[in-house]
Coordinates of C-alpha atoms in Angstrom, one line a residue:
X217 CA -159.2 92.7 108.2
X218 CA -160.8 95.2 105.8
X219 CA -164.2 95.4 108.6
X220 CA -161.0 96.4 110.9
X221 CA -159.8 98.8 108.6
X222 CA -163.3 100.5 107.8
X223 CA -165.0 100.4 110.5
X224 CA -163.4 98.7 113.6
X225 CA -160.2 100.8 113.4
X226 CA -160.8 102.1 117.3
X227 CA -158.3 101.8 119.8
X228 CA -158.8 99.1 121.7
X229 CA -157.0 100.9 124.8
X230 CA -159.7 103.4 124.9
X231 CA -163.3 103.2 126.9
X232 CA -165.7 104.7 124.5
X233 CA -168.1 101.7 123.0
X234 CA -166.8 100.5 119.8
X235 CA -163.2 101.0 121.5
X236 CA -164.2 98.3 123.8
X237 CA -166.0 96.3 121.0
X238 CA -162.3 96.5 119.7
X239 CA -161.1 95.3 123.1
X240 CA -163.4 92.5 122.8
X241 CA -161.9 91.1 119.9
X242 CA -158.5 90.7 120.7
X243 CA -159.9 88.9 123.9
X244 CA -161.2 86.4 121.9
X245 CA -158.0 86.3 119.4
X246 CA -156.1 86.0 122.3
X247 CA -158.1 83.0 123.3
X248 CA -158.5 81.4 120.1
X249 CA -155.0 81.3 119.8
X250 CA -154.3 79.7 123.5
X251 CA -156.9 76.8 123.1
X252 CA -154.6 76.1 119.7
X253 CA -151.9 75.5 121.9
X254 CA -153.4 74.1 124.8
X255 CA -152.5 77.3 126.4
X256 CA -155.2 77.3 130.0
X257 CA -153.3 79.4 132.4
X258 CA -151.0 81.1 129.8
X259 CA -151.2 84.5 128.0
X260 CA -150.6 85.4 124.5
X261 CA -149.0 88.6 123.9
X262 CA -149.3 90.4 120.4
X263 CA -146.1 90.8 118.6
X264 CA -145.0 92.4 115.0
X265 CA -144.2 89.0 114.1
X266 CA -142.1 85.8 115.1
X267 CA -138.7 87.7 115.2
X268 CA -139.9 90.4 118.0
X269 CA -141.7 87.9 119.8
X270 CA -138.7 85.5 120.3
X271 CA -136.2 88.7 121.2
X272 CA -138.9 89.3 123.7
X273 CA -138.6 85.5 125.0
X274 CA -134.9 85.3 125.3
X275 CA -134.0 89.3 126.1
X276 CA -136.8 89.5 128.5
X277 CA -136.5 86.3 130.4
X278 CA -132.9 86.9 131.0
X279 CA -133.3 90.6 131.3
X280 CA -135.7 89.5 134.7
X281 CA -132.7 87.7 136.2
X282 CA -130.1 88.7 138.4
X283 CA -126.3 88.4 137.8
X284 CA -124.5 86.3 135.0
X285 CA -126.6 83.2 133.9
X286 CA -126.3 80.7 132.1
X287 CA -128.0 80.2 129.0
X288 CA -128.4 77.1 126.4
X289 CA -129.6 77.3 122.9
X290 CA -129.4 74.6 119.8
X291 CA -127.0 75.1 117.3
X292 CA -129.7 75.7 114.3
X293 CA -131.7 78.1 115.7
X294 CA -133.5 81.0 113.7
X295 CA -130.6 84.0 113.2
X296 CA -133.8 85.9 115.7
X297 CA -133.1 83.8 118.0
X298 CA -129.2 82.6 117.8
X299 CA -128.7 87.0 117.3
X300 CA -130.5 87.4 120.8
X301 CA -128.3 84.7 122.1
X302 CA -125.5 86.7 120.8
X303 CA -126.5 89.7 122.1
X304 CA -126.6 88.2 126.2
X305 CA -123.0 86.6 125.4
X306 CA -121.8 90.2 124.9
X307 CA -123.5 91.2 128.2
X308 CA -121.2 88.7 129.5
X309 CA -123.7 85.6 130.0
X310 CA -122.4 82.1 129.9
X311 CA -124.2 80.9 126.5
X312 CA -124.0 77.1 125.3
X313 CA -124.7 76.2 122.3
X314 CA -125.9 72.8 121.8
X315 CA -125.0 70.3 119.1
X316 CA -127.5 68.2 116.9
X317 CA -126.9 64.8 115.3
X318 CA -127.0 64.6 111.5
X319 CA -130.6 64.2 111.8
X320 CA -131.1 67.4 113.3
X321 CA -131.9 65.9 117.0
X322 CA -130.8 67.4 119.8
X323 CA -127.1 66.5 121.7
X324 CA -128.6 65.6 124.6
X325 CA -125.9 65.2 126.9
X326 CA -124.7 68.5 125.7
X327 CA -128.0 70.0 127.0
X328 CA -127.8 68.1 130.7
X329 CA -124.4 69.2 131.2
X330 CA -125.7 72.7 131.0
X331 CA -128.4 71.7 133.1
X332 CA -126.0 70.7 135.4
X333 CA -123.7 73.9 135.2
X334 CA -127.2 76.2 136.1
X335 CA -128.6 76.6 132.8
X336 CA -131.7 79.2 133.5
X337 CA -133.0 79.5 130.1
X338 CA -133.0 76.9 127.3
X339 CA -134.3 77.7 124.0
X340 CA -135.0 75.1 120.7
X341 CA -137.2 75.6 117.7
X342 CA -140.6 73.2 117.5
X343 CA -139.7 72.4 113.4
X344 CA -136.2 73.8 111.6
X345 CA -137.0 75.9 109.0
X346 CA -134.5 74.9 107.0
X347 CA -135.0 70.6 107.4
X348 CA -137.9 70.1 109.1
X349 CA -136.3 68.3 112.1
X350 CA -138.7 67.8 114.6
X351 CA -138.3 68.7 118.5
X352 CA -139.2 66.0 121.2
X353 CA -140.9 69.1 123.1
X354 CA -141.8 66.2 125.5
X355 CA -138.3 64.9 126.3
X356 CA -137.0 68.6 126.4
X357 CA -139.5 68.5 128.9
X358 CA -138.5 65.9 131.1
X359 CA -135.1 66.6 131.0
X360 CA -135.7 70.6 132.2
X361 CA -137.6 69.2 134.9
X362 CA -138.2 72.7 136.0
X363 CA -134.3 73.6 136.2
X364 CA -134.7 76.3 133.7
X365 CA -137.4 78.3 131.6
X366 CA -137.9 76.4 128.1
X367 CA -138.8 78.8 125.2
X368 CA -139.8 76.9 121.9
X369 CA -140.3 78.6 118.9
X370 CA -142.9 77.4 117.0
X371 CA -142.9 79.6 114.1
X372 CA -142.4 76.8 112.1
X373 CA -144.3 74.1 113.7
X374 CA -147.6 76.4 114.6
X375 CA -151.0 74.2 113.9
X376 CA -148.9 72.4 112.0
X377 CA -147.2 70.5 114.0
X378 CA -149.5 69.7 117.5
X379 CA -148.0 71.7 120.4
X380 CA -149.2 71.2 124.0
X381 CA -147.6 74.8 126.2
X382 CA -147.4 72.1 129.1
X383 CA -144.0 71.2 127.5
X384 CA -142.9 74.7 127.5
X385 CA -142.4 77.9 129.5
X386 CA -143.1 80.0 126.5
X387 CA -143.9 79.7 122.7
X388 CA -143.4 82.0 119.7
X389 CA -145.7 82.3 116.6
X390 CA -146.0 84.2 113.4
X391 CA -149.1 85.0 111.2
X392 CA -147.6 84.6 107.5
X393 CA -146.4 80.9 108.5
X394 CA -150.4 80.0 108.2
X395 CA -151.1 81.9 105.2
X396 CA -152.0 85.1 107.7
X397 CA -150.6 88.3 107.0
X398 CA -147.3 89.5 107.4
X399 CA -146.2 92.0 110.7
X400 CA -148.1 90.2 113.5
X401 CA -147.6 87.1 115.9
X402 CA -147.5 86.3 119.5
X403 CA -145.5 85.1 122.1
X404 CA -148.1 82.6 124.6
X405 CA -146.2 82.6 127.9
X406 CA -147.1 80.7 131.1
X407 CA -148.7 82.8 134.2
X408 CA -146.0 83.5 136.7
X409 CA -143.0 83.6 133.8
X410 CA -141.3 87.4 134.4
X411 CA -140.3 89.1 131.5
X412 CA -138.3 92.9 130.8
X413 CA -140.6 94.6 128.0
X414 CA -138.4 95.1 125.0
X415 CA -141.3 97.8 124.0
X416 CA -142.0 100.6 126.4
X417 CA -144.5 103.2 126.4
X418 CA -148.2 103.1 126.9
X419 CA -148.3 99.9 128.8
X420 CA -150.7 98.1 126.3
X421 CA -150.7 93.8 126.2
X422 CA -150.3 94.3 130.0
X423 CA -147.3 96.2 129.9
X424 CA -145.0 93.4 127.7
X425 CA -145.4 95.1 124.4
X426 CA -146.2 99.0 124.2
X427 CA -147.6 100.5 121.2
X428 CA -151.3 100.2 119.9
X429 CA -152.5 96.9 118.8
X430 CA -152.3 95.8 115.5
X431 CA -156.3 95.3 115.1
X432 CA -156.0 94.5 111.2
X433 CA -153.1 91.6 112.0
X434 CA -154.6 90.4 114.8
X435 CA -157.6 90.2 113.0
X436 CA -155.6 87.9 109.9
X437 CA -153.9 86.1 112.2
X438 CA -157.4 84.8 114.0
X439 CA -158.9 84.2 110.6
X440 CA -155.9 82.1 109.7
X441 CA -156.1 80.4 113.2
X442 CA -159.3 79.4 112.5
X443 CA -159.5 78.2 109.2
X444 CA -156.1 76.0 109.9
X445 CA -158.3 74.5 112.7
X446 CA -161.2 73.7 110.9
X447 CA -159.1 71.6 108.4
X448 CA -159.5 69.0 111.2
X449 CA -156.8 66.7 113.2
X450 CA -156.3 64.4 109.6
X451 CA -155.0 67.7 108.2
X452 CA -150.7 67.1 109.0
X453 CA -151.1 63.4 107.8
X454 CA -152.6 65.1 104.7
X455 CA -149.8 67.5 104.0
X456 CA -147.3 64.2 104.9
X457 CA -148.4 62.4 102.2
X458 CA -148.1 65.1 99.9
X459 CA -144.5 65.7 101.1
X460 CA -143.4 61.9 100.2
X461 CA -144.9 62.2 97.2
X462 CA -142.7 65.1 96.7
X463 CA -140.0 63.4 97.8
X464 CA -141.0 59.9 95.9
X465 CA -141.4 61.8 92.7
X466 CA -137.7 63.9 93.1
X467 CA -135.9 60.9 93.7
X468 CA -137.4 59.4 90.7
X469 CA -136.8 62.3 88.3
X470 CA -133.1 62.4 90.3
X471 CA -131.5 59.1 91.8
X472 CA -128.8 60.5 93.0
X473 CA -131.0 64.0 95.2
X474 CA -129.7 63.6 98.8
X475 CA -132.1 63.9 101.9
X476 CA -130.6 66.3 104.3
X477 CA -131.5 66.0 107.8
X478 CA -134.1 63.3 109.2
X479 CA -135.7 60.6 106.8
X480 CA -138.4 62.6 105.5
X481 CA -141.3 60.3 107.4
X482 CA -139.6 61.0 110.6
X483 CA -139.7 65.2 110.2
X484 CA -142.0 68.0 109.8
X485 CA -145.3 67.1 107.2
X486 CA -144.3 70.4 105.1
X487 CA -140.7 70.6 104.6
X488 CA -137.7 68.7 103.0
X489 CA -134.2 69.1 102.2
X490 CA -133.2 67.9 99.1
X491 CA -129.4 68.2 97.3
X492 CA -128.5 67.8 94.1
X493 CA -124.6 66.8 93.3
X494 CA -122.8 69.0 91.5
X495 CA -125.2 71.6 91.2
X496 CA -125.6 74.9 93.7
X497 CA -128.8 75.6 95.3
X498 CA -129.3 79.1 94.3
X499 CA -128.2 78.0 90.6
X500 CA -131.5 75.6 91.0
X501 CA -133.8 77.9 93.1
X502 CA -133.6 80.3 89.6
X503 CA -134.2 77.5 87.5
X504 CA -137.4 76.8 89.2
X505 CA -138.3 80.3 89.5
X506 CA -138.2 80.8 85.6
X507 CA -140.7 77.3 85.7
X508 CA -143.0 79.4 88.0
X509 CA -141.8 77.0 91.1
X510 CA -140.8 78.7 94.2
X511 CA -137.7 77.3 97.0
X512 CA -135.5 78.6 99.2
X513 CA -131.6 77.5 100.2
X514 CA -132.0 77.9 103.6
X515 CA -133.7 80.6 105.9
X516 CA -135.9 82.8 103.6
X517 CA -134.8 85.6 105.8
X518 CA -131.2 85.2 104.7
X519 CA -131.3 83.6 101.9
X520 CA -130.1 86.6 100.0
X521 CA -126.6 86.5 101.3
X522 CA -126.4 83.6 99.8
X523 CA -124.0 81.5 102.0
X524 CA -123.7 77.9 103.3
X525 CA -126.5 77.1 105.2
X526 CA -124.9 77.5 109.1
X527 CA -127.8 74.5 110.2
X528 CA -126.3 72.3 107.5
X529 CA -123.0 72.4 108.6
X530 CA -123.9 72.3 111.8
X531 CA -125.6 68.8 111.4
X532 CA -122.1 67.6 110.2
X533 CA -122.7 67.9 106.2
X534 CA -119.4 69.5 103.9
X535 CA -119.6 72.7 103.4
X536 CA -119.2 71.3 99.5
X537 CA -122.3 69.1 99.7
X538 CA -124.3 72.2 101.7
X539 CA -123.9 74.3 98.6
X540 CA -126.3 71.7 97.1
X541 CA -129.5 72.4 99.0
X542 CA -132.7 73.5 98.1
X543 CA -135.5 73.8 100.8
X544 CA -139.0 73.1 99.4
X545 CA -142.1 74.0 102.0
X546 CA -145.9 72.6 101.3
X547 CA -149.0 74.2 102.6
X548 CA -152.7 72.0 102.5
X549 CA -153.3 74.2 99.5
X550 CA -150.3 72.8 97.5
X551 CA -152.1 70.2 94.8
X552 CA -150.6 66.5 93.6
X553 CA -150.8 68.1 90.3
X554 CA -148.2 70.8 91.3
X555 CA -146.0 68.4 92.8
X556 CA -145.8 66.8 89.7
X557 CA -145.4 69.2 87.8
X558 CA -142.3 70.5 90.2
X559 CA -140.7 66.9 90.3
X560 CA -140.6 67.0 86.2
X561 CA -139.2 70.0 86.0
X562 CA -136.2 69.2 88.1
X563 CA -135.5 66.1 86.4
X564 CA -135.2 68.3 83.4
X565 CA -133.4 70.9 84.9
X566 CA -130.8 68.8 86.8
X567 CA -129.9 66.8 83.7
X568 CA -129.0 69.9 81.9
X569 CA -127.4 71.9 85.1
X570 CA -125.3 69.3 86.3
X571 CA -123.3 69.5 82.7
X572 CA -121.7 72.7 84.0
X573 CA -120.4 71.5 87.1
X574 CA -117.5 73.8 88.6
X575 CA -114.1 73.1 88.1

């Protein structure tokens, strides 16, 4: 990023030398990050991030299509995406949302009878970011069968989580999810998929996304690609087992935590749900924070409103038990001694919280 900065800050658009040096490089960003995906025959289009790049999924799919569709999205999806959904119901399209079992899986039947009723577009997230439910991107799939475009986002689930863009139409990413920096991602979508630019202007990423490249991004976001890579196939059984010891350790220090969403073993390797009876999340997150241990209570983009998390209840859990929730997220970088140190403190910190409980 900082060579970027000082002394490959060209414009990639342009035809002078080092501009097409510039050009050269996002070619082979652009390709690092298909072959992470399994992407041959797709193309990646730079995006300000994983919000952009999933308005530019659903908006421009739809925005491509003629007449009133309809349109099928799961009921915890990202506010990016559910807002975009929300945005072609006040067009006047016909949008489902589909329902999820308590362990975050998909209603099935729910998404088939859309298929039935002409769903065009159906659109699920890879991992939740709020329980680490996992997608069968597979049996998605197989039930589409080629009725209807399938956008995934992976925003969560990116290198983390093996993804193969054979299951999907298109696939959302962000930079900062892989310890990249923040303001860049990409949207991989296959060849022969239409989309309405969201951006217009000069035409750049072959007309999808106007405006001048982000070289500096770009250039984080490859770094990160690469590095996640070379951490080797063993690496999301590694960040498992540091999750269950997580887990293992909380519901030592805390009999009575509660798992929301799928058993643990069965969900994303870097994120768990945990609640803690009687006590609010937010009330733990800045108990933690004051230990130097960092969570969320649901989507760290809205977690400041602090409400009840909209996925929880949507899974089927009480409003009164979804106040309880604290998200905790691993990275390969988070240490056994750090867990152990977390899993302590909250022993310690529940014992005395819970004394206040609300009347």
């Amino acid at each position: 990023m900082t060579r970027c900065l000082n002394e490959g800050y060209f414009n990639p658009s342009s035809v002078y030398k080092p501009a097409v040096e510039a050009f050269r490089f996002l070619r082979e960003a652009r390709e690092n990050l298909l072959d992470a995906v399994h992407g041959e025959g797709c193309e990646a289009t730079f995006t300000s991030g994983g919000t952009e790049a999933n308005n530019l999924a659903v908006l421009g799919a739809v925005g491509r299509m003629r007449g009133r569709q309809v349109v099928a999205v799961s009921a915890v999806e990202h506010p990016s995406v559910r807002a975009a959904f929300d945005a072609l119901k006040e067009q006047g399209h016909d949008v489902r949302v589909i329902g999820v079992t308590g362990s975050g899986e998909l209603r099935w039947d729910e998404l088939e009878a859309a298929l039935d009723d002409g769903a065009s577009l159906v659109s699920c997230m890879q991992v939740n970011n709020e329980t680490g439910a996992l997608l069968d991107a597979e049996r998605l799939h197989r039930l589409v069968d080629g009725r209807a475009l399938i956008h995934v986002d992976g925003v969560q689930g990116f290198l983390r989580v093996p993804f193969d863009m054979k299951w999907a139409d298109m696939y959302t990413l962000s930079g900062h999810k892989i310890h990249g920096p923040k303001g860049i991602g990409a949207l991989v979508v296959k060849k022969g998929v239409r989309l309405k630019p969201q951006h217009i202007g000069g035409g750049q990423e072959s007309g999808l996304r106007s405006g001048t490249e982000n070289t500096p991004g770009i250039a984080g976001l490859n770094a990160a690609v690469l590095e996640m890579r070379a951490m080797g196939p063993d690496m999301p059984a590694a960040l498992m087992a540091k999750k269950l010891r997580l887990v293992e350790a909380v519901k030592r220090a805390v009999p009575e935590a509660l798992i929301n969403g799928p058993e643990p073993e069965k969900a994303a390797p870097h994120i768990v749900n945990i609640g803690f009876p009687d006590v609010r999340g937010e009330v733990m997150l800045h108990a933690l924070e004051g230990e130097g241990i960092y969570v969320s209570t649901g989507s760290a983009c809205s977690s400041k409103k602090l409400k009840v998390s909209s996925v929880l209840v949507s899974m089927g859990i009480k409003p009164s038990v979804a106040e309880w929730a604290v998200r905790f997220s691993l990275s390969p970088h988070t240490t056994e001694e750090e867990i152990d140190y977390a899993a302590g403190k909250i022993g310690t910190l529940y014992d005395q919280l819970r004394r206040f409980k609300r009347r």
